[in-house]
Short mmCIF file of C-alpha atoms and ligand atoms in Angstrom, two decimals:
data_model
loop_
_atom_site.label_atom_id
_atom_site.label_comp_id
_atom_site.label_asym_id
_atom_site.label_seq_id
_atom_site.Cartn_x
_atom_site.Cartn_y
_atom_site.Cartn_z
CA UNK C 30 35.75 -63.98 29.81
CA UNK C 31 35.66 -61.27 27.58
CA UNK C 32 36.74 -57.59 28.72
CA UNK C 33 36.39 -54.40 27.25
CA UNK C 34 38.98 -51.78 28.09
CA UNK C 35 38.44 -47.98 28.06
CA UNK C 36 41.41 -45.56 28.68
CA UNK C 37 40.66 -41.64 28.43
CA UNK C 38 42.78 -40.24 31.55
CA UNK C 39 45.01 -38.08 29.70
CA UNK C 40 46.29 -37.47 26.00
CA UNK C 41 45.83 -40.89 24.67
CA UNK C 42 42.50 -42.44 23.83
CA UNK C 43 42.61 -46.22 23.66
CA UNK C 44 40.33 -49.23 23.56
CA UNK C 45 41.29 -53.17 24.16
CA UNK C 46 39.41 -56.17 24.17
CA UNK C 47 41.21 -58.96 26.47
CA UNK C 48 39.59 -62.27 27.03
CA UNK C 49 41.10 -64.53 29.77
CA UNK C 50 44.25 -62.53 29.91
CA UNK C 51 45.19 -62.61 26.39
CA UNK C 52 44.77 -59.28 24.79
CA UNK C 53 42.86 -59.77 21.44
CA UNK C 54 42.93 -56.47 20.38
CA UNK C 55 44.29 -53.23 21.48
CA UNK C 56 44.18 -49.95 19.69
CA UNK C 57 45.23 -46.68 20.66
CA UNK C 58 45.02 -42.75 19.36
CA UNK C 59 47.78 -40.58 20.48
CA UNK C 60 46.92 -36.95 20.67
CA UNK C 61 50.56 -35.86 20.82
CA UNK C 62 50.42 -33.86 17.92
CA UNK C 63 47.63 -31.66 19.16
CA UNK C 64 49.55 -30.90 21.98
CA UNK C 65 52.86 -30.61 20.91
CA UNK C 66 52.87 -27.00 19.99
CA UNK C 67 51.70 -26.07 23.65
CA UNK C 68 54.84 -28.04 25.05
CA UNK C 69 52.24 -29.96 27.20
CA UNK C 70 48.65 -31.53 27.52
CA UNK C 71 45.65 -28.96 26.93
CA UNK C 72 42.55 -30.49 28.90
CA UNK C 73 39.95 -28.97 27.01
CA UNK C 74 41.63 -30.26 23.59
CA UNK C 75 42.29 -33.76 25.06
CA UNK C 76 38.26 -34.11 26.07
CA UNK C 77 37.25 -33.02 22.59
CA UNK C 78 39.93 -35.42 21.22
CA UNK C 79 38.71 -38.30 23.20
CA UNK C 80 35.17 -37.54 22.15
CA UNK C 81 35.97 -37.75 18.72
CA UNK C 82 37.89 -41.00 18.57
CA UNK C 83 36.22 -43.18 21.16
CA UNK C 84 33.20 -44.71 19.27
CA UNK C 85 35.38 -45.46 16.18
CA UNK C 86 38.08 -46.88 18.02
CA UNK C 87 35.70 -49.31 19.78
CA UNK C 88 34.14 -50.24 16.51
CA UNK C 89 37.31 -50.84 15.17
CA UNK C 90 38.27 -53.53 17.82
CA UNK C 91 34.99 -55.01 18.17
CA UNK C 92 35.00 -55.39 14.40
CA UNK C 93 38.66 -56.47 14.19
CA UNK C 94 38.01 -59.23 16.28
CA UNK C 95 34.73 -60.08 15.10
CA UNK C 96 32.93 -60.01 18.85
CA UNK C 97 29.90 -58.11 19.20
CA UNK C 98 28.79 -56.19 22.33
CA UNK C 99 26.34 -58.91 23.41
CA UNK C 100 29.67 -60.90 23.89
CA UNK C 101 31.37 -58.76 26.32
CA UNK C 102 31.44 -59.86 29.84
CA UNK C 103 32.98 -56.76 31.42
CA UNK C 104 33.61 -53.13 30.93
CA UNK C 105 36.50 -51.86 32.31
CA UNK C 106 37.17 -47.89 32.22
CA UNK C 107 39.94 -45.80 33.94
CA UNK C 108 37.95 -43.63 36.32
CA UNK C 109 40.81 -42.06 38.26
CA UNK C 110 43.66 -40.16 38.46
CA UNK C 111 43.60 -38.21 35.67
CA UNK C 112 42.21 -35.18 33.58
CA UNK C 113 38.90 -34.30 34.82
CA UNK C 114 37.20 -33.79 31.36
CA UNK C 115 39.14 -36.46 29.79
CA UNK C 116 38.17 -39.15 32.20
CA UNK C 117 34.65 -37.92 31.81
CA UNK C 118 34.37 -39.08 27.97
CA UNK C 119 35.25 -42.76 28.86
CA UNK C 120 33.56 -43.32 32.08
CA UNK C 121 30.32 -41.60 30.48
CA UNK C 122 30.95 -43.86 27.29
CA UNK C 123 31.51 -47.03 29.55
CA UNK C 124 28.27 -46.15 31.54
CA UNK C 125 26.55 -45.65 28.39
CA UNK C 126 27.55 -48.83 26.95
CA UNK C 127 26.85 -50.65 30.76
CA UNK C 128 23.10 -49.16 30.53
CA UNK C 129 22.38 -49.70 26.83
CA UNK C 130 23.71 -53.18 26.77
CA UNK C 131 23.57 -54.30 30.40
CA UNK C 132 27.10 -55.11 30.39
CA UNK C 133 28.69 -55.21 33.87
CA UNK C 134 31.12 -52.50 34.60
CA UNK C 135 34.04 -51.83 36.93
CA UNK C 136 35.93 -48.48 37.51
CA UNK C 137 40.00 -48.97 37.39
CA UNK C 138 42.65 -47.06 38.94
CA UNK C 139 45.06 -45.72 36.07
CA UNK C 140 47.99 -46.47 38.41
CA UNK C 141 46.57 -49.85 39.23
CA UNK C 142 46.15 -50.34 35.59
CA UNK C 143 49.97 -49.54 34.79
CA UNK C 144 50.76 -52.13 37.65
CA UNK C 145 48.78 -54.69 36.15
CA UNK C 146 50.42 -54.28 32.48
CA UNK C 147 53.06 -56.70 33.71
CA UNK C 148 50.71 -59.42 33.70
CA UNK C 149 50.10 -58.93 30.05
CA UNK C 150 53.22 -60.69 28.98
CA UNK C 151 54.03 -62.31 32.52
CA UNK C 152 50.62 -63.91 33.36
CA UNK C 153 52.39 -66.28 36.05
CA UNK C 154 53.90 -63.70 38.05
CA UNK C 155 52.96 -64.18 41.34
CA UNK C 156 52.45 -61.96 44.56
CA UNK C 157 53.89 -60.11 46.28
CA UNK C 158 56.18 -58.35 44.01
CA UNK C 159 57.31 -54.27 44.18
CA UNK C 160 56.11 -52.14 41.41
CA UNK C 161 58.09 -49.22 40.26
CA UNK C 162 55.33 -46.91 38.68
CA UNK C 163 57.20 -44.18 36.52
CA UNK C 164 54.95 -41.90 34.35
CA UNK C 165 54.71 -38.54 33.34
CA UNK C 166 52.43 -37.85 36.18
CA UNK C 167 53.46 -40.48 38.81
CA UNK C 168 56.59 -41.87 40.34
CA UNK C 169 56.17 -44.32 43.02
CA UNK C 170 56.98 -47.44 44.52
CA UNK C 171 54.20 -49.93 45.60
CA UNK C 172 54.40 -52.93 47.37
CA UNK C 173 51.67 -55.00 45.47
CA UNK C 174 50.17 -57.92 47.91
CA UNK C 175 47.42 -58.85 45.94
CA UNK C 176 44.56 -57.34 43.60
CA UNK C 177 43.60 -54.28 45.31
CA UNK C 178 46.07 -54.52 47.98
CA UNK C 179 49.09 -51.96 47.54
CA UNK C 180 51.15 -50.51 50.25
CA UNK C 181 52.65 -47.26 49.12
CA UNK C 182 56.46 -47.22 50.14
CA UNK C 183 57.89 -44.02 48.25
CA UNK C 184 56.65 -41.42 45.98
CA UNK C 185 57.91 -38.35 44.41
CA UNK C 186 57.65 -35.07 46.37
CA UNK C 187 57.64 -32.82 43.58
CA UNK C 188 57.70 -33.65 39.66
CA UNK C 189 57.17 -36.82 38.35
CA UNK C 190 60.21 -38.93 36.62
CA UNK C 191 58.46 -38.47 33.05
CA UNK C 192 57.65 -34.67 34.03
CA UNK C 193 61.46 -34.21 34.49
CA UNK C 194 62.40 -35.91 31.33
CA UNK C 195 59.86 -33.67 29.57
CA UNK C 196 60.95 -30.25 30.90
CA UNK C 197 64.77 -31.36 30.76
CA UNK C 198 64.24 -31.94 27.17
CA UNK C 199 62.62 -29.07 26.28
CA UNK C 200 65.39 -26.73 27.80
CA UNK C 201 67.76 -28.68 25.54
CA UNK C 202 65.29 -28.02 22.57
CA UNK C 203 63.31 -31.61 22.13
CA UNK C 204 59.69 -31.43 21.46
CA UNK C 205 57.25 -32.88 24.18
CA UNK C 206 57.09 -35.45 25.16
CA UNK C 207 60.87 -35.86 25.50
CA UNK C 208 61.54 -38.71 27.25
CA UNK C 209 62.34 -41.21 23.99
CA UNK C 210 64.64 -38.42 22.62
CA UNK C 211 66.56 -38.19 25.50
CA UNK C 212 66.60 -42.01 25.77
CA UNK C 213 67.98 -42.31 22.21
CA UNK C 214 70.28 -39.11 22.56
CA UNK C 215 71.83 -40.80 25.71
CA UNK C 216 72.55 -44.10 23.73
CA UNK C 217 74.63 -42.15 21.18
CA UNK C 218 76.62 -40.25 24.15
CA UNK C 219 80.30 -40.92 23.79
CA UNK C 220 80.56 -39.78 27.26
CA UNK C 221 83.05 -37.20 26.92
CA UNK C 222 82.89 -34.66 28.40
CA UNK C 223 82.07 -36.07 31.56
CA UNK C 224 78.59 -34.60 32.41
CA UNK C 225 77.09 -35.41 35.79
CA UNK C 226 74.51 -34.10 37.77
CA UNK C 227 73.42 -34.56 41.35
CA UNK C 228 70.92 -36.96 42.81
CA UNK C 229 68.58 -36.14 45.43
CA UNK C 230 68.61 -37.79 49.25
CA UNK C 231 65.32 -37.73 51.11
CA UNK C 232 64.61 -37.56 54.73
CA UNK C 233 61.93 -40.53 53.95
CA UNK C 234 64.41 -42.58 52.12
CA UNK C 235 62.11 -44.28 49.79
CA UNK C 236 60.79 -41.08 48.52
CA UNK C 237 61.79 -39.34 45.37
CA UNK C 238 62.46 -35.74 44.07
CA UNK C 239 63.50 -34.17 40.36
CA UNK C 240 63.26 -30.75 40.77
CA UNK C 241 66.63 -30.39 42.26
CA UNK C 242 67.93 -32.01 39.57
CA UNK C 243 65.90 -30.25 36.61
CA UNK C 244 67.39 -27.16 38.20
CA UNK C 245 70.88 -28.35 38.35
CA UNK C 246 70.45 -28.84 34.89
CA UNK C 247 68.72 -25.35 33.97
CA UNK C 248 71.87 -23.95 35.94
CA UNK C 249 74.23 -25.85 33.81
CA UNK C 250 72.94 -25.15 30.69
CA UNK C 251 72.64 -21.38 31.14
CA UNK C 252 76.12 -21.21 32.34
CA UNK C 253 77.73 -23.43 29.27
CA UNK C 254 75.34 -21.57 26.39
CA UNK C 255 73.81 -22.62 23.09
CA UNK C 256 76.94 -23.75 21.21
CA UNK C 257 77.92 -25.98 23.97
CA UNK C 258 74.65 -27.53 24.28
CA UNK C 259 74.25 -28.22 20.50
CA UNK C 260 77.51 -29.72 20.26
CA UNK C 261 77.37 -31.56 23.57
CA UNK C 262 73.42 -32.91 23.38
CA UNK C 263 74.11 -36.51 23.67
CA UNK C 264 76.25 -36.33 26.56
CA UNK C 265 74.20 -33.97 28.50
CA UNK C 266 71.24 -36.35 28.11
CA UNK C 267 73.14 -39.43 29.19
CA UNK C 268 74.27 -37.54 32.36
CA UNK C 269 71.06 -36.64 33.28
CA UNK C 270 69.50 -40.03 32.40
CA UNK C 271 72.06 -41.40 34.45
CA UNK C 272 70.91 -39.26 37.57
CA UNK C 273 67.32 -40.16 37.23
CA UNK C 274 68.23 -44.06 36.65
CA UNK C 275 70.35 -43.87 39.65
CA UNK C 276 67.88 -42.24 41.64
CA UNK C 277 65.06 -44.59 40.65
CA UNK C 278 67.13 -47.87 40.91
CA UNK C 279 68.63 -46.86 44.14
CA UNK C 280 65.42 -46.53 46.07
CA UNK C 281 63.85 -49.55 44.44
CA UNK C 282 66.81 -51.57 45.60
CA UNK C 283 66.44 -50.34 49.17
CA UNK C 284 62.81 -50.94 49.04
CA UNK C 285 63.64 -54.72 48.07
CA UNK C 286 66.15 -55.02 50.90
CA UNK C 287 63.51 -53.40 53.34
CA UNK C 288 60.99 -55.77 52.45
CA UNK C 289 62.58 -58.81 51.60
CA UNK C 290 60.88 -58.69 48.12
CA UNK C 291 62.93 -59.82 45.08
CA UNK C 292 60.33 -59.65 42.47
CA UNK C 293 60.27 -56.30 40.41
CA UNK C 294 57.83 -54.80 38.05
CA UNK C 295 58.63 -51.56 36.22
CA UNK C 296 55.66 -49.67 34.48
CA UNK C 297 54.44 -46.69 33.27
CA UNK C 298 55.75 -44.76 30.11
CA UNK C 299 59.25 -44.25 31.58
CA UNK C 300 59.66 -47.85 31.97
CA UNK C 301 60.53 -48.10 28.37
CA UNK C 302 63.72 -45.99 29.13
CA UNK C 303 66.29 -48.36 27.85
CA UNK C 304 69.02 -47.35 30.41
CA UNK C 305 66.33 -47.95 33.33
CA UNK C 306 65.49 -51.45 32.07
CA UNK C 307 69.13 -52.49 31.45
CA UNK C 308 70.31 -50.98 34.86
CA UNK C 309 67.47 -53.37 36.62
CA UNK C 310 67.87 -56.32 34.52
CA UNK C 311 71.89 -56.28 35.73
CA UNK C 312 70.45 -55.94 39.20
CA UNK C 313 67.63 -58.42 39.59
CA UNK C 314 68.03 -60.77 36.44
CA UNK C 315 65.02 -63.14 36.07
CA UNK C 316 63.29 -61.60 38.97
CA UNK C 317 62.77 -58.20 36.90
CA UNK C 318 59.69 -57.98 34.76
CA UNK C 319 58.56 -55.12 32.69
CA UNK C 320 56.12 -54.58 29.60
CA UNK C 321 57.27 -54.32 26.19
CA UNK C 322 57.50 -50.45 25.24
CA UNK C 323 53.66 -50.57 23.91
CA UNK C 324 52.24 -51.66 26.95
CA UNK C 325 54.45 -49.20 29.16
CA UNK C 326 52.83 -46.03 27.85
CA UNK C 327 48.92 -45.57 28.64
CA UNK C 328 46.74 -48.11 26.67
CA UNK C 329 43.36 -49.88 27.45
CA UNK C 330 44.71 -53.44 27.71
CA UNK C 331 46.02 -53.05 30.68
CA UNK C 332 42.95 -51.64 32.32
CA UNK C 333 40.90 -54.51 30.87
CA UNK C 334 43.55 -57.14 32.39
CA UNK C 335 43.06 -55.03 35.53
CA UNK C 336 39.28 -55.11 35.33
CA UNK C 337 39.40 -58.95 34.79
CA UNK C 338 41.74 -59.48 37.90
CA UNK C 339 39.24 -57.11 40.06
CA UNK C 340 36.01 -59.26 38.50
CA UNK C 341 38.03 -62.83 39.60
CA UNK C 342 38.62 -61.11 43.09
CA UNK C 343 35.22 -59.89 43.57
CA UNK C 344 36.35 -56.71 43.79
CA UNK C 345 34.27 -54.75 40.71
CA UNK C 346 33.04 -51.01 41.57
CA UNK C 347 31.26 -48.66 40.01
CA UNK C 348 33.08 -45.98 38.03
CA UNK C 349 33.55 -43.05 40.54
CA UNK C 350 35.16 -40.45 38.40
CA UNK C 351 37.73 -39.42 40.81
CA UNK C 352 40.42 -37.49 39.10
CA UNK C 353 42.32 -37.09 42.61
CA UNK C 354 46.10 -38.99 42.52
CA UNK C 355 45.54 -41.88 45.00
CA UNK C 356 45.65 -45.40 44.00
O1 LIG X 13 52.39 -43.45 31.01
P1 LIG X 13 52.69 -42.37 30.22
O2 LIG X 13 52.19 -42.56 28.81
O3 LIG X 13 51.50 -41.48 30.74
C1 LIG X 13 51.29 -40.80 31.89
O4 LIG X 13 50.40 -41.67 32.63
O5 LIG X 13 51.89 -40.02 32.48
O6 LIG X 13 53.92 -41.75 30.44
C2 LIG X 13 54.27 -40.64 29.51
C3 LIG X 13 55.56 -39.92 29.93
C4 LIG X 13 56.07 -38.96 29.10
O7 LIG X 13 56.45 -38.29 30.48
C5 LIG X 13 57.12 -39.26 28.12
O8 LIG X 13 58.24 -38.38 28.03
C6 LIG X 13 57.96 -40.65 28.99
O9 LIG X 13 56.74 -41.37 29.44
N1 LIG X 13 58.49 -41.30 28.38
C7 LIG X 13 59.77 -41.78 28.72
C8 LIG X 13 60.24 -42.66 27.49
N2 LIG X 13 59.23 -43.19 26.87
C9 LIG X 13 57.96 -42.15 27.36
N3 LIG X 13 60.73 -41.61 29.74
C10 LIG X 13 62.00 -41.71 29.51
N4 LIG X 13 62.47 -42.82 28.13
C11 LIG X 13 61.73 -43.21 27.48
N5 LIG X 13 62.08 -43.72 26.49
ZN1 LIG X 14 50.03 -43.50 32.68
#
């Protein structure tokens, strides 16, 4: 079956065509340059940019694949969670195609899309597995039992991991979003002087917290001053990233022990972090699965794959346009 995926929940407009689990074409317009100067995503600008790009991106995908709308079997569109106005563009566009061309449609939860991004390059992965979803808006561990059957084991009680990367990056002079820049700087660290930051321990042990770590970095930087920061930027990034990786991996390992589930999927924008990937690869070996970086950040291919899985599990649903956080 041919599935047209549409993603517009935040600051990336993406359209993809997937056929029987294989990505035929996936295209994306990132609005980073529009939001950079504001240090974060401006919702109204995001909606307008989605509106401008969604039609040309769809035409591009169909033309490049030499496939017409009449051949599409299913439209899968992100309908939750996300910025209300941004979601509205994708959902309205999908519904327009659904009505005009009588193509079946399903809403897809954005987090569910991230979880299913792991199937793009690992189609034979079997249920159950644990999914660590780490992005700019979410940090959570799910027990993925089947399509549509997810048990939340732990989640952040404050900032998301990506948010922590972006905020700490801003403190040390990187542009938004700062995750990749911190990752690259950390890689170049000589590790001297030794800079370490504390990792949160929470009552509910599979939960996460990043606000204390962020504050610790803030006070450390204020105490050391600008010269120290510019001379030791890589080492500061390394110390911060190591703390995040330790926190993320520590809980995931606990979750694996508690559930007896060895298969791990690392997904979401922060999943492209090299330090995190290396640590989990060492820990879980061949049972560790993660998409290549282009499918870690927001993309419509993952939404199309999730839509296809929903279709075969008879779990398609009318898009609900629900900006709330729950999966
Ligand atoms: O999944 P995503 O594209 O959007 C959301 O759904 O939030 O994730 C974006 C987040 C940003 O916070 C960005 O800084 C972070 O992913 N990120 C990274 C890396 N690449 C992107 N964080 C750490 N290391 C990276 N290499
Ligand atoms: Zn995302």
